[in-house]
């Protein structure tokens, strides 16, 4: 596996300054959440460093990479960077930790049954301090108290935003939201 320094340098070389700073900020945020919630902070840092590595690659190139690798490539424009980053993590950086790979892959959609690490990257991407909107501050505050409650609020706000702006809502996110609500209900029924 490549070192953190090498991966960070690669990220710097392929991302705009703004996105590179976002990446570093997600990495710090993810590390902090990992410490709070008892996850592996090195894995959190690593997954965060890579999560947006393919974000500035063209849609055509992204599709081509997945196609050549024999992987599904029918992702929408905003979501393809997750699967491509996962592929790069595996092939370019030599990462074989499935939890880290899944955290990278599902960082923007989430999914039902996420691991601790996956949840941390999903939330940290939304709550890193560079995100100045109110929604993000509220989720950040909640993420220190209850990670699942924070994810539910994040899903609600993201889905609402996507609907309000006429964009596609991925079914993975809808399913995640529903499963979190069911889980919350079960908790209250106890
Ligand atoms: Fe992303
Ligand atoms: Fe991101």
Short mmCIF file of C-alpha atoms and ligand atoms in Angstrom, two decimals:
data_model
loop_
_atom_site.label_atom_id
_atom_site.label_comp_id
_atom_site.label_asym_id
_atom_site.label_seq_id
_atom_site.Cartn_x
_atom_site.Cartn_y
_atom_site.Cartn_z
CA UNK A 1 0.00 0.00 0.00
CA UNK A 2 1.18 3.52 -0.75
CA UNK A 3 1.97 5.75 2.22
CA UNK A 4 -0.44 8.43 3.48
CA UNK A 5 2.05 11.06 2.27
CA UNK A 6 2.10 9.62 -1.26
CA UNK A 7 -1.69 9.43 -1.38
CA UNK A 8 -2.01 12.98 -0.05
CA UNK A 9 0.45 14.23 -2.69
CA UNK A 10 -1.47 12.42 -5.43
CA UNK A 11 -4.73 13.97 -4.21
CA UNK A 12 -3.09 17.39 -4.28
CA UNK A 13 -1.90 16.83 -7.85
CA UNK A 14 -5.31 15.85 -9.26
CA UNK A 15 -7.66 18.12 -7.29
CA UNK A 16 -8.33 21.83 -7.31
CA UNK A 17 -7.09 23.66 -4.24
CA UNK A 18 -10.63 24.02 -2.93
CA UNK A 19 -11.36 20.32 -3.22
CA UNK A 20 -8.00 19.32 -1.82
CA UNK A 21 -8.67 21.48 1.24
CA UNK A 22 -12.12 19.88 1.54
CA UNK A 23 -10.43 16.46 1.39
CA UNK A 24 -7.99 17.33 4.18
CA UNK A 25 -10.80 18.76 6.22
CA UNK A 26 -12.94 15.60 5.79
CA UNK A 27 -9.89 13.57 6.83
CA UNK A 28 -9.50 15.56 10.07
CA UNK A 29 -13.23 15.44 10.75
CA UNK A 30 -13.34 11.68 10.09
CA UNK A 31 -10.41 11.12 12.43
CA UNK A 32 -12.18 13.07 15.16
CA UNK A 33 -15.41 11.10 14.70
CA UNK A 34 -13.47 7.83 14.69
CA UNK A 35 -11.92 8.74 18.05
CA UNK A 36 -15.32 9.70 19.49
CA UNK A 37 -17.06 6.55 18.22
CA UNK A 38 -14.26 4.06 18.75
CA UNK A 39 -13.43 3.35 15.11
CA UNK A 40 -9.97 3.06 13.59
CA UNK A 41 -8.82 6.66 13.06
CA UNK A 42 -6.11 5.71 10.54
CA UNK A 43 -8.64 3.93 8.35
CA UNK A 44 -10.99 6.90 8.66
CA UNK A 45 -8.21 9.29 7.65
CA UNK A 46 -7.21 7.08 4.72
CA UNK A 47 -10.74 6.62 3.35
CA UNK A 48 -11.37 10.36 3.63
CA UNK A 49 -8.15 11.19 1.77
CA UNK A 50 -9.31 9.09 -1.16
CA UNK A 51 -13.08 9.68 -1.15
CA UNK A 52 -13.10 12.50 -3.74
CA UNK A 53 -9.95 11.56 -5.62
CA UNK A 54 -11.88 10.97 -8.87
CA UNK A 55 -14.25 13.90 -8.47
CA UNK A 56 -12.56 16.10 -11.06
CA UNK A 57 -12.08 13.40 -13.65
CA UNK A 58 -14.34 13.74 -16.70
CA UNK A 59 -17.53 11.67 -16.80
CA UNK A 60 -16.33 9.96 -19.99
CA UNK A 61 -12.98 9.00 -18.50
CA UNK A 62 -14.66 7.76 -15.32
CA UNK A 63 -17.00 5.52 -17.31
CA UNK A 64 -14.09 4.28 -19.43
CA UNK A 65 -12.02 3.29 -16.37
CA UNK A 66 -14.87 1.22 -14.93
CA UNK A 67 -15.68 -0.30 -18.29
CA UNK A 68 -12.08 -1.34 -18.93
CA UNK A 69 -11.95 -2.90 -15.48
CA UNK A 70 -15.07 -4.92 -16.33
CA UNK A 71 -17.08 -3.17 -13.60
CA UNK A 72 -20.61 -1.71 -13.82
CA UNK A 73 -20.38 1.82 -15.19
CA UNK A 74 -24.00 2.96 -15.39
CA UNK A 75 -23.70 5.55 -12.63
CA UNK A 76 -25.02 9.09 -12.80
CA UNK A 77 -22.61 11.98 -13.28
CA UNK A 78 -22.62 13.14 -9.63
CA UNK A 79 -22.21 9.61 -8.23
CA UNK A 80 -19.66 7.90 -10.46
CA UNK A 81 -16.68 9.35 -8.54
CA UNK A 82 -17.34 7.02 -5.58
CA UNK A 83 -16.97 3.73 -7.51
CA UNK A 84 -14.02 5.14 -9.50
CA UNK A 85 -12.26 6.23 -6.29
CA UNK A 86 -12.83 2.75 -4.85
CA UNK A 87 -11.28 1.23 -7.96
CA UNK A 88 -8.28 3.58 -7.73
CA UNK A 89 -7.88 2.81 -4.03
CA UNK A 90 -7.63 -0.87 -4.88
CA UNK A 91 -5.54 -0.68 -8.05
CA UNK A 92 -3.44 2.43 -7.65
CA UNK A 93 -2.91 2.66 -3.91
CA UNK A 94 -2.96 -1.06 -3.15
CA UNK A 95 -5.70 -0.93 -0.52
CA UNK A 96 -7.45 -4.22 0.15
CA UNK A 97 -9.35 -3.38 3.33
CA UNK A 98 -12.99 -3.91 2.34
CA UNK A 99 -14.27 -1.55 5.01
CA UNK A 100 -12.10 1.32 3.74
CA UNK A 101 -13.10 0.50 0.15
CA UNK A 102 -16.81 0.49 0.97
CA UNK A 103 -16.50 3.74 2.92
CA UNK A 104 -15.03 5.34 -0.21
CA UNK A 105 -17.54 3.78 -2.58
CA UNK A 106 -20.67 4.73 -0.65
CA UNK A 107 -19.58 8.10 0.70
CA UNK A 108 -22.20 10.13 -1.17
CA UNK A 109 -25.20 7.80 -1.25
CA UNK A 110 -24.83 5.85 1.96
CA UNK A 111 -26.54 2.45 2.05
CA UNK A 112 -28.47 0.23 4.43
CA UNK A 113 -26.31 -1.61 6.95
CA UNK A 114 -23.29 0.68 6.87
CA UNK A 115 -20.30 -0.11 9.05
CA UNK A 116 -19.04 2.33 11.65
CA UNK A 117 -16.34 3.51 9.29
CA UNK A 118 -18.75 3.98 6.38
CA UNK A 119 -21.03 6.10 8.58
CA UNK A 120 -18.11 8.24 9.69
CA UNK A 121 -16.99 9.05 6.14
CA UNK A 122 -20.57 9.68 5.00
CA UNK A 123 -21.14 12.15 7.84
CA UNK A 124 -17.68 13.76 7.81
CA UNK A 125 -18.06 14.59 4.11
CA UNK A 126 -21.12 16.65 5.03
CA UNK A 127 -19.93 18.15 8.31
CA UNK A 128 -16.29 19.12 7.75
CA UNK A 129 -15.88 22.70 9.02
CA UNK A 130 -15.42 24.06 5.49
CA UNK A 131 -19.13 23.36 4.92
CA UNK A 132 -20.61 26.53 6.29
CA UNK A 133 -24.32 26.02 5.73
CA UNK A 134 -26.65 25.63 8.66
CA UNK A 135 -27.70 22.05 7.79
CA UNK A 136 -24.15 20.93 8.05
CA UNK A 137 -23.62 22.61 11.43
CA UNK A 138 -26.70 20.91 12.85
CA UNK A 139 -25.62 17.47 11.61
CA UNK A 140 -22.12 18.13 13.00
CA UNK A 141 -23.50 18.89 16.47
CA UNK A 142 -25.67 15.79 16.39
CA UNK A 143 -22.81 13.59 15.16
CA UNK A 144 -21.07 14.06 18.51
CA UNK A 145 -24.13 12.74 20.34
CA UNK A 146 -25.59 10.06 18.07
CA UNK A 147 -24.15 9.05 14.72
CA UNK A 148 -27.34 7.43 13.41
CA UNK A 149 -29.47 10.45 14.33
CA UNK A 150 -26.92 12.62 12.53
CA UNK A 151 -27.15 10.40 9.44
CA UNK A 152 -30.94 10.57 9.44
CA UNK A 153 -30.89 14.36 9.61
CA UNK A 154 -28.27 14.42 6.85
CA UNK A 155 -30.38 12.12 4.63
CA UNK A 156 -33.47 14.28 5.24
CA UNK A 157 -31.69 17.50 4.36
CA UNK A 158 -29.93 16.03 1.31
CA UNK A 159 -33.07 14.39 -0.08
CA UNK A 160 -35.04 17.59 0.44
CA UNK A 161 -32.34 19.60 -1.32
CA UNK A 162 -32.25 17.17 -4.25
CA UNK A 163 -36.03 17.30 -4.61
CA UNK A 164 -36.13 21.10 -4.33
CA UNK A 165 -33.50 21.43 -7.05
CA UNK A 166 -35.11 18.84 -9.35
CA UNK A 167 -32.28 16.32 -9.05
CA UNK A 168 -32.31 12.53 -8.87
CA UNK A 169 -32.41 10.94 -5.41
CA UNK A 170 -30.51 7.66 -5.36
CA UNK A 171 -32.54 4.78 -3.98
CA UNK A 172 -29.63 3.79 -1.72
CA UNK A 173 -30.12 7.06 0.19
CA UNK A 174 -33.89 6.65 0.37
CA UNK A 175 -33.49 3.08 1.67
CA UNK A 176 -30.93 4.25 4.20
CA UNK A 177 -33.26 6.96 5.48
CA UNK A 178 -36.15 4.50 5.81
CA UNK A 179 -34.02 1.98 7.66
CA UNK A 180 -32.83 4.67 10.10
CA UNK A 181 -36.42 5.70 10.79
CA UNK A 182 -37.43 2.09 11.42
CA UNK A 183 -34.44 1.67 13.71
CA UNK A 184 -35.35 4.83 15.62
CA UNK A 185 -38.94 3.60 16.00
CA UNK A 186 -37.73 0.25 17.29
CA UNK A 187 -35.58 2.10 19.84
CA UNK A 188 -38.56 4.10 21.06
CA UNK A 189 -40.83 1.04 21.28
CA UNK A 190 -38.49 -0.68 23.70
FE1 LIG B 1 -17.78 13.00 -3.09
FE1 LIG B 2 -16.32 15.14 -0.47
#
